[in-house]
Amino acid sequence: MSSLWSDEARYSRWRDVELAALEGMVEAGLAPREALQDCLARAGDFTPEDAAKIEEIERTTKHDVIAFLTFMEERVGPSARWLHLGMTSSDVLDTSLALTLRDALDLILKDVDRVMAAVEKRAFEHKHTLQMGRSHGIHAEPITFGHKLAIWYDELRRARTRLEHARDVIAVGKISGAVGTFAHLPPAVEEHVCRKLGLKPAPASSQVVQRDRHAEFFTALALLGSSIEKFAVEIRHLQRTEVREAEEPFTAGQKGSSAMPHKRNPILSENLTGLARLLRGYAVSAMEDVALWHERDISHSSVERVIGPDATILADFMLIRFARLMEDLRVYPEQMKKNLDLLGGVVNSQRLLLELARKGMDRQAAYVIVQRNAMKLYEEGLDFRQALLADEDLRKMMTPEEISDCFSPGYHTRHMDDVFQRVFGRSA
């Protein structure tokens, strides 16, 4: 990913845009074929020394594209005068930026596929691993750890769809000139350039490709980062000492604290949580770039020079880190079972409530009966099931066997096959 943003790579893409434009001019009868052949033969690749030379020229010109063209004139010779004919700097900059962002997203999509594969594998591994579901951080009803991961997989699939759409939106070039009117080059040249480089021509442009496209790109990355943060925060909670149902890998020789040798901290998940904040900030910066003066100003340029490489490299890093975390995540089913039993079965309260309603009791009256027995566990330490069996009002409606049946552990998760079929297209 980093190599996409190197100076040598940037100048190579500028060269590709300029040569494709000259080729389009030749086909349109606007430039001599000999000039194209000469430029193709002499343009060459770019070394770090070449990049340094261009930067040296820029210190005088105070203009990066003019510095590049000056270098090309020195390298190619007289035929270079046909390069950039009828074009403006943004024709080169925006078209080459589209190439870079498109290629960056291709790498990110591969990363997403790796993450999804890891989550899918662990989901099926723990499809029937019972775990306490929590709302407001409080025990709610049983789920399975595989169900939790199925939800993550479905969210990642939506993220992937957004990224694919962002790739389509950003893969747009323009060779329409200083204010986008094709005053000095016909649209056929732009069409040729985009076709050759694997882009689409912008249907209409000013001096620049419109920045709502770029805002969508960086927003898709920010949403991806927010999902990764969500997963990371969950892992952090599950690793808490009081919960300890899952844990990041802790390798031989790893240390958790300079002061406390016993510590095993969720540092990978905490790292991902922090990095997601950066991605969201880059999305805001990209949105600020949408509103430019008239046909264009340069206020977006400084922002994109930072957020382009930073956001794509960061997203790439986050995905690889999270994939490795999921592949090696430690899961503790026995601790999950222990936590399930922590409150003596009160998490089956809704099932009792519904059973009483089915037997004809008014819902609110049933709620009072179930709740008062549940509260005895919290306030008096009484066993929930024993409290229910001793409740005369409840015993009028349900037999001891029917009450006990409401505590069967598999009741809440009996539809996992249906959920997995929906999410993965298979149940096993």
Short mmCIF file of C-alpha atoms in Angstrom, two decimals:
data_model
loop_
_atom_site.label_atom_id
_atom_site.label_comp_id
_atom_site.label_asym_id
_atom_site.label_seq_id
_atom_site.Cartn_x
_atom_site.Cartn_y
_atom_site.Cartn_z
CA MET A 1 0.00 0.00 0.00
CA SER A 2 2.78 2.43 0.89
CA SER A 3 4.42 1.92 -2.48
CA LEU A 4 1.32 3.29 -4.23
CA TRP A 5 2.06 6.65 -2.62
CA SER A 6 5.80 6.88 -3.29
CA ASP A 7 7.15 9.80 -5.32
CA GLU A 8 8.33 7.40 -8.01
CA ALA A 9 4.87 5.86 -8.31
CA ARG A 10 3.21 9.27 -8.46
CA TYR A 11 5.43 10.49 -11.28
CA SER A 12 4.96 7.21 -13.13
CA ARG A 13 1.19 7.72 -13.08
CA TRP A 14 1.58 11.32 -14.23
CA ARG A 15 3.68 10.01 -17.11
CA ASP A 16 1.03 7.43 -17.96
CA VAL A 17 -1.69 10.08 -18.06
CA GLU A 18 0.40 12.42 -20.23
CA LEU A 19 1.36 9.65 -22.67
CA ALA A 20 -2.22 8.37 -22.90
CA ALA A 21 -3.41 11.91 -23.62
CA LEU A 22 -0.79 12.36 -26.34
CA GLU A 23 -1.82 9.04 -27.84
CA GLY A 24 -5.42 10.29 -27.88
CA MET A 25 -4.29 13.50 -29.58
CA VAL A 26 -2.49 11.49 -32.24
CA GLU A 27 -5.62 9.43 -32.90
CA ALA A 28 -7.62 12.64 -33.16
CA GLY A 29 -5.09 14.11 -35.63
CA LEU A 30 -3.96 16.80 -33.19
CA ALA A 31 -0.33 15.71 -32.73
CA PRO A 32 2.26 13.91 -34.86
CA ARG A 33 2.74 10.19 -34.35
CA GLU A 34 6.51 10.68 -34.42
CA ALA A 35 6.27 12.82 -31.28
CA LEU A 36 4.32 10.07 -29.49
CA GLN A 37 6.86 7.44 -30.51
CA ASP A 38 9.70 9.64 -29.32
CA CYS A 39 8.00 10.32 -25.96
CA LEU A 40 7.18 6.64 -25.46
CA ALA A 41 10.78 5.70 -26.14
CA ARG A 42 12.32 8.34 -23.89
CA ALA A 43 9.82 8.82 -21.03
CA GLY A 44 11.28 5.99 -18.94
CA ASP A 45 10.67 5.07 -15.32
CA PHE A 46 11.46 7.15 -12.25
CA THR A 47 14.16 6.55 -9.67
CA PRO A 48 14.55 8.25 -6.29
CA GLU A 49 17.20 10.42 -7.94
CA ASP A 50 14.70 11.48 -10.61
CA ALA A 51 12.17 12.35 -7.92
CA ALA A 52 14.78 14.43 -6.10
CA LYS A 53 15.57 16.27 -9.35
CA ILE A 54 11.89 17.10 -9.91
CA GLU A 55 11.62 18.37 -6.34
CA GLU A 56 14.69 20.51 -6.92
CA ILE A 57 13.02 22.08 -9.97
CA GLU A 58 9.83 22.61 -7.94
CA ARG A 59 11.73 24.70 -5.42
CA THR A 60 12.06 27.24 -8.25
CA THR A 61 8.73 26.80 -10.05
CA LYS A 62 6.65 26.46 -6.88
CA HIS A 63 4.42 24.21 -9.03
CA ASP A 64 4.68 20.44 -8.97
CA VAL A 65 3.24 19.66 -12.41
CA ILE A 66 5.36 22.34 -14.13
CA ALA A 67 8.41 20.90 -12.37
CA PHE A 68 7.49 17.45 -13.69
CA LEU A 69 6.98 18.74 -17.24
CA THR A 70 10.28 20.62 -17.10
CA PHE A 71 12.02 17.39 -16.14
CA MET A 72 10.28 15.54 -18.97
CA GLU A 73 11.37 18.19 -21.46
CA GLU A 74 14.96 17.70 -20.37
CA ARG A 75 14.63 13.92 -20.59
CA VAL A 76 12.64 13.59 -23.82
CA GLY A 77 13.80 16.58 -25.82
CA PRO A 78 11.85 18.63 -28.40
CA SER A 79 8.98 16.11 -28.74
CA ALA A 80 8.00 16.84 -25.14
CA ARG A 81 6.36 20.05 -26.31
CA TRP A 82 3.39 17.90 -27.34
CA LEU A 83 2.91 16.65 -23.80
CA HIS A 84 0.22 18.45 -21.80
CA LEU A 85 -1.06 20.19 -24.92
CA GLY A 86 -4.44 21.75 -24.15
CA MET A 87 -4.44 20.25 -20.65
CA THR A 88 -4.45 21.69 -17.15
CA SER A 89 -2.64 20.39 -14.09
CA SER A 90 -5.77 18.90 -12.58
CA ASP A 91 -6.26 16.76 -15.67
CA VAL A 92 -3.08 14.99 -14.63
CA LEU A 93 -3.50 15.22 -10.88
CA ASP A 94 -7.12 14.11 -10.62
CA THR A 95 -6.84 11.34 -13.18
CA SER A 96 -3.72 9.93 -11.55
CA LEU A 97 -5.28 10.26 -8.09
CA ALA A 98 -8.21 8.20 -9.33
CA LEU A 99 -5.77 5.49 -10.39
CA THR A 100 -4.12 5.51 -6.98
CA LEU A 101 -7.34 5.41 -4.97
CA ARG A 102 -8.76 2.70 -7.19
CA ASP A 103 -5.67 0.53 -6.75
CA ALA A 104 -5.65 1.23 -3.00
CA LEU A 105 -9.23 0.02 -2.74
CA ASP A 106 -8.35 -3.16 -4.60
CA LEU A 107 -5.82 -3.93 -1.85
CA ILE A 108 -8.31 -3.02 0.86
CA LEU A 109 -10.97 -5.26 -0.67
CA LYS A 110 -8.53 -8.17 -0.54
CA ASP A 111 -7.95 -7.38 3.14
CA VAL A 112 -11.70 -7.33 3.79
CA ASP A 113 -12.00 -10.74 2.16
CA ARG A 114 -9.36 -12.09 4.53
CA VAL A 115 -11.17 -10.64 7.54
CA MET A 116 -14.50 -12.04 6.39
CA ALA A 117 -12.98 -15.48 5.88
CA ALA A 118 -11.55 -15.42 9.41
CA VAL A 119 -14.83 -14.28 10.96
CA GLU A 120 -16.81 -16.87 9.01
CA LYS A 121 -14.51 -19.68 10.12
CA ARG A 122 -14.74 -18.70 13.78
CA ALA A 123 -18.52 -18.22 13.51
CA PHE A 124 -19.06 -21.81 12.38
CA GLU A 125 -16.55 -23.03 14.96
CA HIS A 126 -18.70 -21.46 17.70
CA LYS A 127 -22.14 -21.71 16.12
CA HIS A 128 -23.44 -23.59 19.17
CA THR A 129 -21.13 -22.14 21.83
CA LEU A 130 -23.60 -20.67 24.31
CA GLN A 131 -22.79 -17.23 25.65
CA MET A 132 -24.60 -14.62 27.67
CA GLY A 133 -26.15 -11.90 25.57
CA ARG A 134 -25.95 -8.47 27.16
CA SER A 135 -27.87 -5.24 26.75
CA HIS A 136 -26.78 -2.08 28.58
CA GLY A 137 -23.87 -4.23 29.75
CA ILE A 138 -26.32 -6.33 31.81
CA HIS A 139 -27.16 -10.01 31.31
CA ALA A 140 -30.11 -10.30 28.90
CA GLU A 141 -30.71 -13.69 27.26
CA PRO A 142 -28.42 -16.44 25.94
CA ILE A 143 -26.94 -16.21 22.45
CA THR A 144 -24.09 -18.12 20.87
CA PHE A 145 -20.66 -16.69 20.16
CA GLY A 146 -21.12 -17.82 16.57
CA HIS A 147 -24.28 -15.72 16.34
CA LYS A 148 -22.32 -12.66 17.45
CA LEU A 149 -19.73 -13.35 14.74
CA ALA A 150 -22.43 -13.90 12.12
CA ILE A 151 -23.63 -10.37 12.85
CA TRP A 152 -20.06 -9.12 12.34
CA TYR A 153 -19.78 -10.98 9.04
CA ASP A 154 -23.01 -9.45 7.77
CA GLU A 155 -21.76 -5.99 8.72
CA LEU A 156 -18.46 -6.60 6.95
CA ARG A 157 -20.35 -7.62 3.84
CA ARG A 158 -22.17 -4.29 3.86
CA ALA A 159 -18.83 -2.54 4.30
CA ARG A 160 -17.48 -4.41 1.31
CA THR A 161 -20.48 -3.37 -0.80
CA ARG A 162 -19.88 0.27 0.14
CA LEU A 163 -16.21 -0.03 -0.77
CA GLU A 164 -17.05 -1.56 -4.14
CA HIS A 165 -19.42 1.31 -4.83
CA ALA A 166 -16.81 3.84 -3.71
CA ARG A 167 -14.34 2.23 -6.11
CA ASP A 168 -16.79 2.72 -8.96
CA VAL A 169 -17.42 6.33 -7.95
CA ILE A 170 -13.75 7.27 -7.55
CA ALA A 171 -12.44 5.56 -10.73
CA VAL A 172 -13.16 8.62 -12.85
CA GLY A 173 -10.78 10.74 -14.90
CA LYS A 174 -10.94 14.05 -16.71
CA ILE A 175 -8.97 15.63 -19.56
CA SER A 176 -11.36 18.52 -20.08
CA GLY A 177 -9.04 21.47 -19.58
CA ALA A 178 -8.82 24.53 -17.39
CA VAL A 179 -12.53 24.88 -16.59
CA GLY A 180 -13.84 21.60 -17.92
CA THR A 181 -15.24 22.84 -21.24
CA PHE A 182 -12.93 20.89 -23.61
CA ALA A 183 -11.98 24.23 -25.13
CA HIS A 184 -8.59 23.02 -26.35
CA LEU A 185 -9.03 19.24 -26.60
CA PRO A 186 -12.09 17.29 -27.74
CA PRO A 187 -13.86 14.82 -25.44
CA ALA A 188 -12.47 12.00 -27.58
CA VAL A 189 -9.04 12.52 -25.99
CA GLU A 190 -10.48 12.18 -22.49
CA GLU A 191 -12.40 9.08 -23.53
CA HIS A 192 -9.22 7.53 -24.92
CA VAL A 193 -7.23 8.28 -21.75
CA CYS A 194 -9.85 6.84 -19.44
CA ARG A 195 -10.37 3.76 -21.59
CA LYS A 196 -6.63 3.08 -21.70
CA LEU A 197 -6.20 3.56 -17.95
CA GLY A 198 -9.29 1.63 -16.89
CA LEU A 199 -11.28 4.64 -15.74
CA LYS A 200 -14.56 6.25 -16.75
CA PRO A 201 -14.73 9.83 -18.04
CA ALA A 202 -16.39 12.26 -15.64
CA PRO A 203 -19.75 13.07 -17.28
CA ALA A 204 -19.11 16.73 -16.51
CA SER A 205 -16.27 18.43 -14.68
CA SER A 206 -14.94 21.85 -13.82
CA GLN A 207 -11.20 22.24 -13.49
CA VAL A 208 -11.38 19.24 -11.16
CA VAL A 209 -13.27 16.02 -10.63
CA GLN A 210 -15.95 16.90 -8.10
CA ARG A 211 -14.93 16.17 -4.52
CA ASP A 212 -18.14 14.52 -3.39
CA ARG A 213 -16.65 11.46 -5.06
CA HIS A 214 -13.60 11.59 -2.82
CA ALA A 215 -15.75 12.30 0.23
CA GLU A 216 -17.69 9.10 -0.48
CA PHE A 217 -14.42 7.17 -0.76
CA PHE A 218 -13.10 8.35 2.59
CA THR A 219 -16.50 7.98 4.25
CA ALA A 220 -16.61 4.34 3.16
CA LEU A 221 -13.22 3.86 4.81
CA ALA A 222 -14.45 5.63 7.95
CA LEU A 223 -17.51 3.38 8.18
CA LEU A 224 -15.29 0.34 7.73
CA GLY A 225 -13.09 1.64 10.54
CA SER A 226 -16.12 2.19 12.77
CA SER A 227 -17.17 -1.43 12.27
CA ILE A 228 -13.68 -2.65 13.13
CA GLU A 229 -13.80 -0.45 16.23
CA LYS A 230 -17.15 -1.99 17.19
CA PHE A 231 -15.67 -5.50 16.95
CA ALA A 232 -12.55 -4.41 18.82
CA VAL A 233 -14.56 -2.84 21.65
CA GLU A 234 -16.51 -6.07 22.02
CA ILE A 235 -13.31 -8.08 22.28
CA ARG A 236 -12.02 -5.63 24.90
CA HIS A 237 -15.17 -6.14 26.96
CA LEU A 238 -15.02 -9.93 26.61
CA GLN A 239 -11.39 -9.88 27.77
CA ARG A 240 -12.16 -7.96 30.96
CA THR A 241 -11.12 -9.95 34.01
CA GLU A 242 -14.71 -10.15 35.28
CA VAL A 243 -15.89 -11.59 31.95
CA ARG A 244 -12.90 -13.33 30.33
CA GLU A 245 -14.90 -15.12 27.64
CA ALA A 246 -12.45 -14.31 24.84
CA GLU A 247 -8.93 -12.97 24.69
CA GLU A 248 -6.44 -11.61 22.22
CA PRO A 249 -3.48 -13.88 21.47
CA PHE A 250 -0.68 -13.48 24.00
CA THR A 251 2.57 -14.75 22.55
CA ALA A 252 5.65 -16.23 24.20
CA GLY A 253 7.82 -13.48 25.64
CA GLN A 254 5.10 -10.84 25.41
CA LYS A 255 4.79 -8.43 28.36
CA GLY A 256 1.65 -6.64 29.46
CA SER A 257 2.95 -4.05 31.89
CA SER A 258 6.26 -2.61 32.99
CA ALA A 259 4.99 -2.61 36.59
CA MET A 260 2.57 -5.58 36.85
CA PRO A 261 3.88 -8.90 35.49
CA HIS A 262 0.44 -10.52 35.59
CA LYS A 263 -1.17 -8.21 33.02
CA ARG A 264 -2.53 -9.45 29.66
CA ASN A 265 -4.04 -6.35 28.09
CA PRO A 266 -6.19 -6.12 24.91
CA ILE A 267 -3.64 -3.88 23.22
CA LEU A 268 -4.48 -4.84 19.63
CA SER A 269 -8.16 -4.01 20.08
CA GLU A 270 -7.32 -0.78 21.89
CA ASN A 271 -5.00 0.15 19.04
CA LEU A 272 -7.75 -0.47 16.48
CA THR A 273 -10.19 1.59 18.54
CA GLY A 274 -7.86 4.57 18.42
CA LEU A 275 -7.04 4.23 14.72
CA ALA A 276 -10.74 4.23 13.81
CA ARG A 277 -10.95 7.75 15.21
CA LEU A 278 -8.34 8.86 12.70
CA LEU A 279 -10.28 7.36 9.79
CA ARG A 280 -13.42 9.23 10.83
CA GLY A 281 -11.42 12.44 11.03
CA TYR A 282 -10.14 11.93 7.49
CA ALA A 283 -13.73 11.51 6.29
CA VAL A 284 -14.65 14.86 7.80
CA SER A 285 -11.64 16.44 6.09
CA ALA A 286 -12.74 14.98 2.76
CA MET A 287 -16.23 16.42 3.24
CA GLU A 288 -14.69 19.83 3.89
CA ASP A 289 -13.06 19.55 0.45
CA VAL A 290 -16.36 19.34 -1.41
CA ALA A 291 -17.06 23.07 -1.39
CA LEU A 292 -14.44 24.77 -3.59
CA TRP A 293 -14.60 28.25 -5.06
CA HIS A 294 -16.22 28.49 -8.48
CA GLU A 295 -14.56 26.06 -10.89
CA ARG A 296 -11.80 25.21 -8.43
CA ASP A 297 -9.44 26.44 -5.76
CA ILE A 298 -6.46 24.66 -4.24
CA SER A 299 -7.71 24.25 -0.67
CA HIS A 300 -8.44 20.56 -1.21
CA SER A 301 -4.93 19.74 -2.40
CA SER A 302 -3.10 20.04 0.90
CA VAL A 303 -5.76 17.93 2.62
CA GLU A 304 -5.63 15.13 0.07
CA ARG A 305 -1.84 14.95 0.18
CA VAL A 306 -2.25 13.91 3.82
CA ILE A 307 -5.47 11.92 3.96
CA GLY A 308 -4.90 9.97 0.73
CA PRO A 309 -1.88 7.98 1.86
CA ASP A 310 -2.71 8.13 5.56
CA ALA A 311 -6.28 6.80 5.30
CA THR A 312 -5.52 4.01 2.83
CA ILE A 313 -2.38 2.82 4.61
CA LEU A 314 -4.22 3.00 7.93
CA ALA A 315 -7.23 1.02 6.67
CA ASP A 316 -4.88 -1.58 5.19
CA PHE A 317 -3.02 -1.88 8.49
CA MET A 318 -6.21 -2.10 10.55
CA LEU A 319 -7.67 -4.86 8.40
CA ILE A 320 -4.52 -6.97 8.49
CA ARG A 321 -4.22 -6.51 12.25
CA PHE A 322 -7.86 -7.42 12.83
CA ALA A 323 -7.63 -10.45 10.53
CA ARG A 324 -4.71 -11.81 12.53
CA LEU A 325 -6.53 -11.07 15.78
CA MET A 326 -9.59 -13.03 14.66
CA GLU A 327 -7.54 -15.91 13.29
CA ASP A 328 -5.78 -16.34 16.64
CA LEU A 329 -8.52 -15.17 19.03
CA ARG A 330 -8.75 -17.30 22.16
CA VAL A 331 -12.29 -18.30 23.06
CA TYR A 332 -13.24 -19.78 26.47
CA PRO A 333 -16.54 -21.74 26.28
CA GLU A 334 -16.27 -22.92 29.89
CA GLN A 335 -16.06 -19.34 31.13
CA MET A 336 -19.05 -18.48 28.94
CA LYS A 337 -21.01 -21.29 30.61
CA LYS A 338 -19.93 -20.08 34.03
CA ASN A 339 -21.21 -16.58 33.24
CA LEU A 340 -24.46 -18.01 31.89
CA ASP A 341 -25.10 -19.59 35.29
CA LEU A 342 -23.99 -16.54 37.24
CA LEU A 343 -27.51 -15.30 38.01
CA GLY A 344 -29.17 -18.64 38.57
CA GLY A 345 -31.37 -18.64 35.48
CA VAL A 346 -33.06 -15.24 35.77
CA VAL A 347 -32.19 -14.71 32.12
CA ASN A 348 -35.10 -17.06 31.34
CA SER A 349 -37.58 -14.53 32.74
CA GLN A 350 -39.08 -13.61 29.36
CA ARG A 351 -39.85 -17.23 28.59
CA LEU A 352 -41.77 -17.53 31.84
CA LEU A 353 -43.58 -14.28 31.11
CA LEU A 354 -44.66 -15.48 27.67
CA GLU A 355 -45.70 -18.89 28.97
CA LEU A 356 -48.00 -17.27 31.54
CA ALA A 357 -49.49 -15.06 28.83
CA ARG A 358 -50.14 -18.11 26.65
CA LYS A 359 -51.96 -19.72 29.57
CA GLY A 360 -54.35 -16.80 29.79
CA MET A 361 -52.83 -14.50 32.40
CA ASP A 362 -52.84 -10.78 31.77
CA ARG A 363 -49.36 -9.77 30.59
CA GLN A 364 -48.82 -7.10 33.23
CA ALA A 365 -49.93 -9.43 36.03
CA ALA A 366 -47.55 -12.08 34.69
CA TYR A 367 -44.75 -9.49 34.54
CA VAL A 368 -45.27 -8.68 38.23
CA ILE A 369 -45.05 -12.36 39.24
CA VAL A 370 -41.88 -13.06 37.28
CA GLN A 371 -40.18 -9.80 38.22
CA ARG A 372 -40.79 -10.10 41.96
CA ASN A 373 -39.15 -13.52 41.98
CA ALA A 374 -36.23 -12.31 39.89
CA MET A 375 -35.68 -9.41 42.27
CA LYS A 376 -35.36 -11.86 45.17
CA LEU A 377 -32.10 -13.07 43.62
CA TYR A 378 -30.69 -9.54 43.46
CA GLU A 379 -31.96 -8.34 46.83
CA GLU A 380 -32.06 -11.49 48.97
CA GLY A 381 -29.72 -13.89 47.19
CA LEU A 382 -32.50 -16.47 46.73
CA ASP A 383 -32.31 -19.02 43.91
CA PHE A 384 -34.61 -17.88 41.09
CA ARG A 385 -36.01 -21.29 40.26
CA GLN A 386 -36.70 -22.11 43.91
CA ALA A 387 -38.39 -18.73 44.36
CA LEU A 388 -40.64 -19.47 41.39
CA LEU A 389 -41.56 -22.91 42.66
CA ALA A 390 -42.55 -21.39 46.00
CA ASP A 391 -44.75 -18.68 44.43
CA GLU A 392 -48.39 -19.69 44.97
CA ASP A 393 -49.75 -17.38 42.26
CA LEU A 394 -47.36 -18.89 39.72
CA ARG A 395 -48.09 -22.46 40.83
CA LYS A 396 -51.77 -21.87 40.04
CA MET A 397 -50.81 -21.38 36.38
CA MET A 398 -47.78 -23.64 35.86
CA THR A 399 -46.66 -27.03 37.15
CA PRO A 400 -43.12 -27.53 38.51
CA GLU A 401 -42.26 -29.41 35.33
CA GLU A 402 -43.47 -26.54 33.15
CA ILE A 403 -41.43 -24.08 35.20
CA SER A 404 -38.32 -26.24 34.89
CA ASP A 405 -38.84 -26.55 31.13
CA CYS A 406 -38.39 -22.79 30.88
CA PHE A 407 -34.77 -23.23 31.94
CA SER A 408 -33.68 -25.45 29.01
CA PRO A 409 -30.39 -23.99 27.68
CA GLY A 410 -30.99 -24.63 23.98
CA TYR A 411 -34.33 -22.82 23.75
CA HIS A 412 -32.90 -19.40 22.92
CA THR A 413 -30.58 -20.63 20.20
CA ARG A 414 -32.67 -23.24 18.40
CA HIS A 415 -32.89 -21.12 15.23
CA MET A 416 -29.16 -20.77 14.62
CA ASP A 417 -29.42 -22.84 11.41
CA ASP A 418 -31.88 -20.27 10.04
CA VAL A 419 -29.65 -17.35 11.01
CA PHE A 420 -26.55 -18.93 9.48
CA GLN A 421 -28.43 -19.82 6.32
CA ARG A 422 -29.44 -16.20 5.94
CA VAL A 423 -25.99 -14.79 6.58
CA PHE A 424 -23.70 -17.34 4.94
CA GLY A 425 -26.01 -19.12 2.52
CA ARG A 426 -25.35 -22.35 4.40
CA SER A 427 -25.99 -23.68 7.87
CA ALA A 428 -23.02 -26.01 8.18
#
